[in-house]
PDB file of C-alpha atoms in Angstrom:
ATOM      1  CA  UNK A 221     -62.818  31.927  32.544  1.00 45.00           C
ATOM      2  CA  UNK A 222     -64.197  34.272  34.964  1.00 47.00           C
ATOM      3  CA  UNK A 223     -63.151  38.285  34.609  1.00 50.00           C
ATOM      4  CA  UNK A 224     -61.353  38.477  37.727  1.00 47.00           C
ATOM      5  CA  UNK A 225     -60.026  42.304  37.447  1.00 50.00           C
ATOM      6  CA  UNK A 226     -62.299  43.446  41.128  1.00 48.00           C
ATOM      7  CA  UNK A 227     -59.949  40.602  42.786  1.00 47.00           C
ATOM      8  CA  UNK A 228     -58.805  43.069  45.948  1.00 50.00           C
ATOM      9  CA  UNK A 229     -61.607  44.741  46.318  1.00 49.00           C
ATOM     10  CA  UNK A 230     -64.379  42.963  48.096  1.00 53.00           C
ATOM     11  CA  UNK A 231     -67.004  45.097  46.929  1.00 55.00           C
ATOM     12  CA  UNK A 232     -66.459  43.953  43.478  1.00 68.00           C
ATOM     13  CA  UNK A 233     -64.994  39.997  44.229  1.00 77.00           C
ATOM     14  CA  UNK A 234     -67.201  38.790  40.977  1.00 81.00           C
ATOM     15  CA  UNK A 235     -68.187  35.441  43.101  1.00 78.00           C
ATOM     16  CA  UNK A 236     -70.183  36.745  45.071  1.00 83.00           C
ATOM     17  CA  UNK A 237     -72.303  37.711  42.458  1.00 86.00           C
ATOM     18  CA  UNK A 238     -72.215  33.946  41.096  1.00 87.00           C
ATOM     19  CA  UNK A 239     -75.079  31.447  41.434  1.00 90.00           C
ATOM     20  CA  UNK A 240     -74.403  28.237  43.467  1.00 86.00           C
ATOM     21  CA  UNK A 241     -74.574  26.101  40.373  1.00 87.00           C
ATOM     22  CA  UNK A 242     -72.134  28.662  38.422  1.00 86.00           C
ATOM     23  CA  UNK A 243     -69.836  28.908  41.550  1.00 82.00           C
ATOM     24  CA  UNK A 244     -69.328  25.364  40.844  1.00 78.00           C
ATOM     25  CA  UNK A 245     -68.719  25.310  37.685  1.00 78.00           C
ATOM     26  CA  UNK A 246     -65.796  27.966  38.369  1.00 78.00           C
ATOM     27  CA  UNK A 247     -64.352  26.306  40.976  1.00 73.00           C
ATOM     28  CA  UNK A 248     -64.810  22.480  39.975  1.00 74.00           C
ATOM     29  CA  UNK A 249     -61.611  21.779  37.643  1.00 70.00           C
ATOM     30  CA  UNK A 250     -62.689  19.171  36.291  1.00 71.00           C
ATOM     31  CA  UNK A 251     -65.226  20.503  34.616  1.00 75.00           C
ATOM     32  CA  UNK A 252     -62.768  22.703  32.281  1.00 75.00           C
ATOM     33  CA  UNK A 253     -60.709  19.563  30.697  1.00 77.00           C
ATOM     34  CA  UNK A 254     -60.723  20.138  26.937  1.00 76.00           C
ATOM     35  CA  UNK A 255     -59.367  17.093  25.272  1.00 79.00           C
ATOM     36  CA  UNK A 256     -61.451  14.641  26.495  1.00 80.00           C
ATOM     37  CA  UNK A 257     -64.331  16.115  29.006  1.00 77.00           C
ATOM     38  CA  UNK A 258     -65.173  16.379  32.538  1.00 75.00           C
ATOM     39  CA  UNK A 259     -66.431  12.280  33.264  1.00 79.00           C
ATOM     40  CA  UNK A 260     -64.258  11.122  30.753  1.00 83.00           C
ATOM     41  CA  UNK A 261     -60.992  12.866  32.411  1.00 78.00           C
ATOM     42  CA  UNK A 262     -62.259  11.654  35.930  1.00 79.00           C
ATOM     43  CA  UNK A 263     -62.974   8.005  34.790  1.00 85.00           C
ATOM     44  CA  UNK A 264     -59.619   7.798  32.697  1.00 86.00           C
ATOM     45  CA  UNK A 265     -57.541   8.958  35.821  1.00 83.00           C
ATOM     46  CA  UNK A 266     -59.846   6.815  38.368  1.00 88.00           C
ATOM     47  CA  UNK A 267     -58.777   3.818  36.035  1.00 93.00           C
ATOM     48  CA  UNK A 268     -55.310   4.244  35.505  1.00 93.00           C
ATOM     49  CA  UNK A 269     -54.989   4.819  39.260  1.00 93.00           C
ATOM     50  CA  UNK A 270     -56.696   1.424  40.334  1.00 96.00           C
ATOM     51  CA  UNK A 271     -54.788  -0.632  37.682  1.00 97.00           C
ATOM     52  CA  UNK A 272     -51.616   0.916  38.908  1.00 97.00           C
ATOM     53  CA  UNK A 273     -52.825   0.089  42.604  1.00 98.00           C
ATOM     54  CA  UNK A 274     -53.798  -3.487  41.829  1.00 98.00           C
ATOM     55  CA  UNK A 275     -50.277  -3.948  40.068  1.00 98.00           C
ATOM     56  CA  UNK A 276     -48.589  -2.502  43.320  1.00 98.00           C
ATOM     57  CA  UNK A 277     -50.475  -4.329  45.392  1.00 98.00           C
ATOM     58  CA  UNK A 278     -50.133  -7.871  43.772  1.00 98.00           C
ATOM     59  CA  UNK A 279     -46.112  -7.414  43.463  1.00 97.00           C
ATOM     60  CA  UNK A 280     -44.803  -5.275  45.890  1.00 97.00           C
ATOM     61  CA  UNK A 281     -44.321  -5.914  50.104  1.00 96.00           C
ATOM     62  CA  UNK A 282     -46.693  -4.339  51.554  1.00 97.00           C
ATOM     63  CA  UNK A 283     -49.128  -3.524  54.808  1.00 98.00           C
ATOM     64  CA  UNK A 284     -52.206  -2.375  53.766  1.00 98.00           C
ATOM     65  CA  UNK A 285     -55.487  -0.535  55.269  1.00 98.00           C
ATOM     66  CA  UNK A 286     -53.529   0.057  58.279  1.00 98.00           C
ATOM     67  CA  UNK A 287     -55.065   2.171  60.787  1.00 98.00           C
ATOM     68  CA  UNK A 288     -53.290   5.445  61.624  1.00 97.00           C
ATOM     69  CA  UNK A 289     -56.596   6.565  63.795  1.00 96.00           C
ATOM     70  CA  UNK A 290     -59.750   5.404  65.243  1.00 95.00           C
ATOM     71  CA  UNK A 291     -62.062   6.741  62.707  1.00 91.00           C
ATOM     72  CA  UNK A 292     -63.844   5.371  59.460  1.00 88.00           C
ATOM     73  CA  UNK A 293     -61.359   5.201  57.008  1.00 91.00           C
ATOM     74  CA  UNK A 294     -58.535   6.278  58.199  1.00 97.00           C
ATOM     75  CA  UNK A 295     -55.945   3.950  56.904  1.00 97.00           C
ATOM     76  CA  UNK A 296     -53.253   4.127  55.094  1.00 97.00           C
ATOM     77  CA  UNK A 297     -51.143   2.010  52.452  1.00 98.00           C
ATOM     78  CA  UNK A 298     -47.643   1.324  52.876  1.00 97.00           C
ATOM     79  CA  UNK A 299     -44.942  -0.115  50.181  1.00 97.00           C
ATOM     80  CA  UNK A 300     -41.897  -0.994  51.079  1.00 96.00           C
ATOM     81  CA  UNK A 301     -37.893  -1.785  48.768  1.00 96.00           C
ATOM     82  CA  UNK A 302     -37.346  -4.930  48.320  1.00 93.00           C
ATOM     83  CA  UNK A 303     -34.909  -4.420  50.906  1.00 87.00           C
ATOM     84  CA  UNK A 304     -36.530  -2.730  53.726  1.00 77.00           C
ATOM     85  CA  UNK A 305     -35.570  -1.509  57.378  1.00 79.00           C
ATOM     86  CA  UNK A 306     -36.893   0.930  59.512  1.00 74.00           C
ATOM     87  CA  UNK A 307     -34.298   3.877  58.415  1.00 84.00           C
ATOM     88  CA  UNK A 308     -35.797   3.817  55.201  1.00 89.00           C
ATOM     89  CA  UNK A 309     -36.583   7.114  53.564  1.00 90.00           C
ATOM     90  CA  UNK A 310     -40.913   7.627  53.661  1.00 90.00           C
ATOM     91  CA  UNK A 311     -42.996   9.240  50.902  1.00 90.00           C
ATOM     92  CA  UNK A 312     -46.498  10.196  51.968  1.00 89.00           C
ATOM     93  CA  UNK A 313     -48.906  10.392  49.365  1.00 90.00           C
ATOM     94  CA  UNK A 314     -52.164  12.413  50.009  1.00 88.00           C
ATOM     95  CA  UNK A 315     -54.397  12.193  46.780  1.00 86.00           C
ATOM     96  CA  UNK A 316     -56.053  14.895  45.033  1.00 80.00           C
ATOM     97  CA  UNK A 317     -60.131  15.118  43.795  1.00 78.00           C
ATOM     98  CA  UNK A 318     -61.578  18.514  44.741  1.00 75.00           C
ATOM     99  CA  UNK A 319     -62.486  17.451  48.533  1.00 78.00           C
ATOM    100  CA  UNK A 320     -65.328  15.095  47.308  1.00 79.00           C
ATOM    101  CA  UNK A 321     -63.331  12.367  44.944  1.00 82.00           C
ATOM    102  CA  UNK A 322     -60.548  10.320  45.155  1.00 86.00           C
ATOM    103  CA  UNK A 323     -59.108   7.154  47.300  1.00 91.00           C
ATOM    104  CA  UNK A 324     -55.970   5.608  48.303  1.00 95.00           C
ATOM    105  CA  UNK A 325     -56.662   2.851  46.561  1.00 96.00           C
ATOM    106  CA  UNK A 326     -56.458   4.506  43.146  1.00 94.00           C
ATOM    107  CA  UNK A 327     -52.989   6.019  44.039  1.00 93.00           C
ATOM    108  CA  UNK A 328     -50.361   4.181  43.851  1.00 95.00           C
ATOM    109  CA  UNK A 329     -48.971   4.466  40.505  1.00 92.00           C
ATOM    110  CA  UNK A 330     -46.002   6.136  41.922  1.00 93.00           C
ATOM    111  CA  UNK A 331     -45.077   3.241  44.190  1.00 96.00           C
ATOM    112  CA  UNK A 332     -43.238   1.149  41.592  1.00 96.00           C
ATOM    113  CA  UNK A 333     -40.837   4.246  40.599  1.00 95.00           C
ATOM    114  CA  UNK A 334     -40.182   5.143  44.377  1.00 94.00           C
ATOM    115  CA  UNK A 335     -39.737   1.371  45.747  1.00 96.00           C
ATOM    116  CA  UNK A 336     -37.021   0.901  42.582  1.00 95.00           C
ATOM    117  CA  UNK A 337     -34.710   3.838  44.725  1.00 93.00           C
ATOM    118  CA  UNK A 338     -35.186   2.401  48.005  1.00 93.00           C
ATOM    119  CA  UNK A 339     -38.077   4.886  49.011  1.00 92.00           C
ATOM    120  CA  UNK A 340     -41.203   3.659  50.977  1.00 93.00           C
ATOM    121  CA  UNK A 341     -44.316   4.466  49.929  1.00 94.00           C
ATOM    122  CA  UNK A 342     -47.330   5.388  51.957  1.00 94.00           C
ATOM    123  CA  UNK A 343     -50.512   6.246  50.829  1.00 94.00           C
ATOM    124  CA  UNK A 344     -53.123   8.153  53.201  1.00 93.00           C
ATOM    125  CA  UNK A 345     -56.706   7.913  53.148  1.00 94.00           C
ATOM    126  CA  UNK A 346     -58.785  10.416  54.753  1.00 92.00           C
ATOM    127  CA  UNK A 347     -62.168  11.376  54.694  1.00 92.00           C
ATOM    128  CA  UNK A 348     -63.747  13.395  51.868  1.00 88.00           C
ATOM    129  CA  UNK A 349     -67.167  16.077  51.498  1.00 83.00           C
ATOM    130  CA  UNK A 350     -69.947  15.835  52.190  1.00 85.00           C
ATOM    131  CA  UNK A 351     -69.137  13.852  55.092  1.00 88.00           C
ATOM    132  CA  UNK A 352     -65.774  14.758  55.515  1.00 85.00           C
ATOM    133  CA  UNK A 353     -65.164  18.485  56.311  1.00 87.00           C
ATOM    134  CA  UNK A 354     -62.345  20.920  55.648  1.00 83.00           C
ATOM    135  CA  UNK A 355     -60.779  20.696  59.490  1.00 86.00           C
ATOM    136  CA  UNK A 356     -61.147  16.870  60.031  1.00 89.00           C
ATOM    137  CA  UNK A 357     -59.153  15.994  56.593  1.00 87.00           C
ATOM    138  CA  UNK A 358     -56.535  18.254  57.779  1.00 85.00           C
ATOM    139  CA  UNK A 359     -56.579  17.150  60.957  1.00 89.00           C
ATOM    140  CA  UNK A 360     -56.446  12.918  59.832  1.00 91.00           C
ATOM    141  CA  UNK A 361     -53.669  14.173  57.147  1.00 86.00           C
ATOM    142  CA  UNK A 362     -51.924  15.169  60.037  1.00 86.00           C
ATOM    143  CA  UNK A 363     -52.383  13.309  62.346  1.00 90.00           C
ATOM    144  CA  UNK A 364     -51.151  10.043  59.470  1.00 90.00           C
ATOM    145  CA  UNK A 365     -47.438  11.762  59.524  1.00 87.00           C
ATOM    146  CA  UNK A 366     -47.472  11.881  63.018  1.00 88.00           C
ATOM    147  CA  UNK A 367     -48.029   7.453  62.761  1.00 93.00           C
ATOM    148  CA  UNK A 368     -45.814   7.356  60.193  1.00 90.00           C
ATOM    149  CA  UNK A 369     -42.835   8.996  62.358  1.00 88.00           C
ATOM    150  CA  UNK A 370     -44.290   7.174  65.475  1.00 90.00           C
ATOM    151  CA  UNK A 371     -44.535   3.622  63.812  1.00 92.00           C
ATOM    152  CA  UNK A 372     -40.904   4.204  62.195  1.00 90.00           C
ATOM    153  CA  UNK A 373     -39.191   6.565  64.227  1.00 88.00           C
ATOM    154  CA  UNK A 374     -35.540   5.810  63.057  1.00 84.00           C
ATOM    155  CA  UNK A 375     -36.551   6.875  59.220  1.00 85.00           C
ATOM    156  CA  UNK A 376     -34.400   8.620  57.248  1.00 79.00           C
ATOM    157  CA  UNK A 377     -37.023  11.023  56.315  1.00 73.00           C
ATOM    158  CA  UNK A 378     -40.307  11.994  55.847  1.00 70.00           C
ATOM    159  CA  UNK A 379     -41.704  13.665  52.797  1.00 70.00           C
ATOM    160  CA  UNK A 380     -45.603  14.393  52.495  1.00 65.00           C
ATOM    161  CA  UNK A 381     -46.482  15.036  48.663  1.00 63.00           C
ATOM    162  CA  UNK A 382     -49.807  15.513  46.659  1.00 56.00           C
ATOM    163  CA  UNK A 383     -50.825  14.900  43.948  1.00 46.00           C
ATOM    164  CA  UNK A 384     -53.721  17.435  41.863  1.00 36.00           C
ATOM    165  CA  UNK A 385     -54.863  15.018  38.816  1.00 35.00           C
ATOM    166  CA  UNK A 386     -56.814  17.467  36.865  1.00 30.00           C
ATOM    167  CA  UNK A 387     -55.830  20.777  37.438  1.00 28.00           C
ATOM    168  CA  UNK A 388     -54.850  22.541  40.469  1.00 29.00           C
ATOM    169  CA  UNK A 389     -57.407  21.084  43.006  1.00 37.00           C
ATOM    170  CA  UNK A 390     -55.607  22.367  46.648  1.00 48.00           C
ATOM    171  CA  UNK A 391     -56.824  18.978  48.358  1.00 55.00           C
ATOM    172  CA  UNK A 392     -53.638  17.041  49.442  1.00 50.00           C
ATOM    173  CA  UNK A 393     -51.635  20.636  48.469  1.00 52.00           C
ATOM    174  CA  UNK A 394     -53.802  22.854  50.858  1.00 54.00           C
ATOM    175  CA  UNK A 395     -53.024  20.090  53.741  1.00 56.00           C
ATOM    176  CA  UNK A 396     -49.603  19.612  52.581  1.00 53.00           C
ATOM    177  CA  UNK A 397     -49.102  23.165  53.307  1.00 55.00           C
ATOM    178  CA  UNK A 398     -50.606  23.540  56.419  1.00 55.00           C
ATOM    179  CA  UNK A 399     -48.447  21.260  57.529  1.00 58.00           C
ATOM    180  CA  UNK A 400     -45.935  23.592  57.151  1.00 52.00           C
ATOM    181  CA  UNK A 401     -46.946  26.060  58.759  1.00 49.00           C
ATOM    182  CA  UNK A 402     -48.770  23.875  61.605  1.00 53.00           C
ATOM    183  CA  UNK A 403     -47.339  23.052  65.170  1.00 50.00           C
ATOM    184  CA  UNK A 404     -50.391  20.511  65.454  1.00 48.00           C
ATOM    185  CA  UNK A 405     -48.158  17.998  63.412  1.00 49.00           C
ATOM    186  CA  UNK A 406     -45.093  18.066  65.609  1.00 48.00           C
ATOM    187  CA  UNK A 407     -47.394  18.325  68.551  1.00 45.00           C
ATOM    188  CA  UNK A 408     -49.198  15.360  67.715  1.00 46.00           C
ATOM    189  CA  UNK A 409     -46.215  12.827  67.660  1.00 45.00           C
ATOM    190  CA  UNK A 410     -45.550  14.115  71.354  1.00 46.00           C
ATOM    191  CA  UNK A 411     -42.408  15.794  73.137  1.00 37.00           C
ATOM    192  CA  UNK A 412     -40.224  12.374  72.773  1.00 42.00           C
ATOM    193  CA  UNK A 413     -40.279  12.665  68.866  1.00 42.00           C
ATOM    194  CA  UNK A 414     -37.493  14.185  66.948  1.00 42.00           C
ATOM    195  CA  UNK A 415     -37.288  17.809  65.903  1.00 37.00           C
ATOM    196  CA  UNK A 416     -38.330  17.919  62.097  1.00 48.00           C
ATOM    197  CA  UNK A 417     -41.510  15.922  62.229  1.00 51.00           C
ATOM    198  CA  UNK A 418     -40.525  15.999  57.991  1.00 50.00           C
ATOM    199  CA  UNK A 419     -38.362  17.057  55.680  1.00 52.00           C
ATOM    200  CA  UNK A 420     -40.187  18.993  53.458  1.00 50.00           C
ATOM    201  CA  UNK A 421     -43.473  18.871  51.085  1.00 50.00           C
ATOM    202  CA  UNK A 422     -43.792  18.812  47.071  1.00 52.00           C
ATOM    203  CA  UNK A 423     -47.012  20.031  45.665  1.00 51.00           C
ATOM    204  CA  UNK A 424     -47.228  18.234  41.876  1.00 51.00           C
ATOM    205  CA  UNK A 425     -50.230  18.886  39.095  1.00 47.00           C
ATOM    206  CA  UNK A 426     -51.201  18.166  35.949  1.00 44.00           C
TER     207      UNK A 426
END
């Protein structure tokens, strides 16, 4: 990897000094999977994902490609217990894939697991680069807890999670955190909402 020893000093930040083709390289993690290679690691995930989704789909309740917002794509996935009510505990599930990879409907291989314990499952889709930018996926990601709380306001709780399949990507964990930090998420479900718009957030990778 990259000598990053300057890191502090912008004078001698060693990216700047990188190449747009070698900037990608660094910052692509794909691209440093050992065992079995950059498109091999991508296509293994990809499938795993979409026969887990196609399993969850076929034998679970569910609603699917529900619209939390007016624009293309934004839907989301949800999975429900067997036994189901409104007060159920919600898991949001933002997928990982570098900003420019990855759908919901490749990401439900946690939803069997979850469902099992009573916990419903939704799984956000949101808009990804080139078309996508940086502000309007945080702002969708956002703006799906606020439908979740809206849609199911007596919930038990509300956790947001992502998931970074090859390496710590920051795409579902960068807007997981800002919604942290954000008032635009509590703002968004308006002043008759509860308090905690969530409970918390869990960043996973590996």
């Amino acid at each position: 990897m990259m000598d990053v020893s300057g890191v502090g000093f912008p004078s001698k930040v060693p990216w700047k000094k990188m190449s747009a083709e070698e900037l990608e390289n660094q910052y692509c993690p794909s691209r440093w999977v050992v065992r079995l290679g950059a498109e091999e690691a991508l296509r293994t995930y990809s499938q795993i994902g979409i026969e887990a989704t196609t399993r969850a789909r076929a034998t679970r309740k569910s609603l699917l490609h529900v619209p939390y917002g007016d624009g293309e794509g934004e839907k989301v996935d949800i999975y429900f217990p067997d036994e189901s009510s409104e007060a159920l505990p919600f898991f949001l599930f933002f997928h990982g894939g570098y900003w420019q990879s990855g759908s919901k409907d490749e990401s439900a291989f946690m939803v069997h697991p979850l469902t099992a314990q009573g916990v419903a499952v939704v799984i956000v889709a949101y808009g990804i680069a080139p078309k996508g930018t940086l502000d309007h996926m945080v702002d969708q990601v956002t703006r799906s807890v606020a439908f979740v709380q809206k849609r199911y306001p007596s919930n038990k709780w509300v956790l947001p999670v992502d998931f970074l399949p090859v390496g710590p990507q920051w795409v579902g964990g960068q807007c997981n955190q800002y919604l942290g930090y954000s008032q635009a998420a509590p703002l968004a479900c308006g002043a008759e909402s509860k308090l905690g718009l969530f409970e918390g957030g869990l960043m996973l990778w590996g």
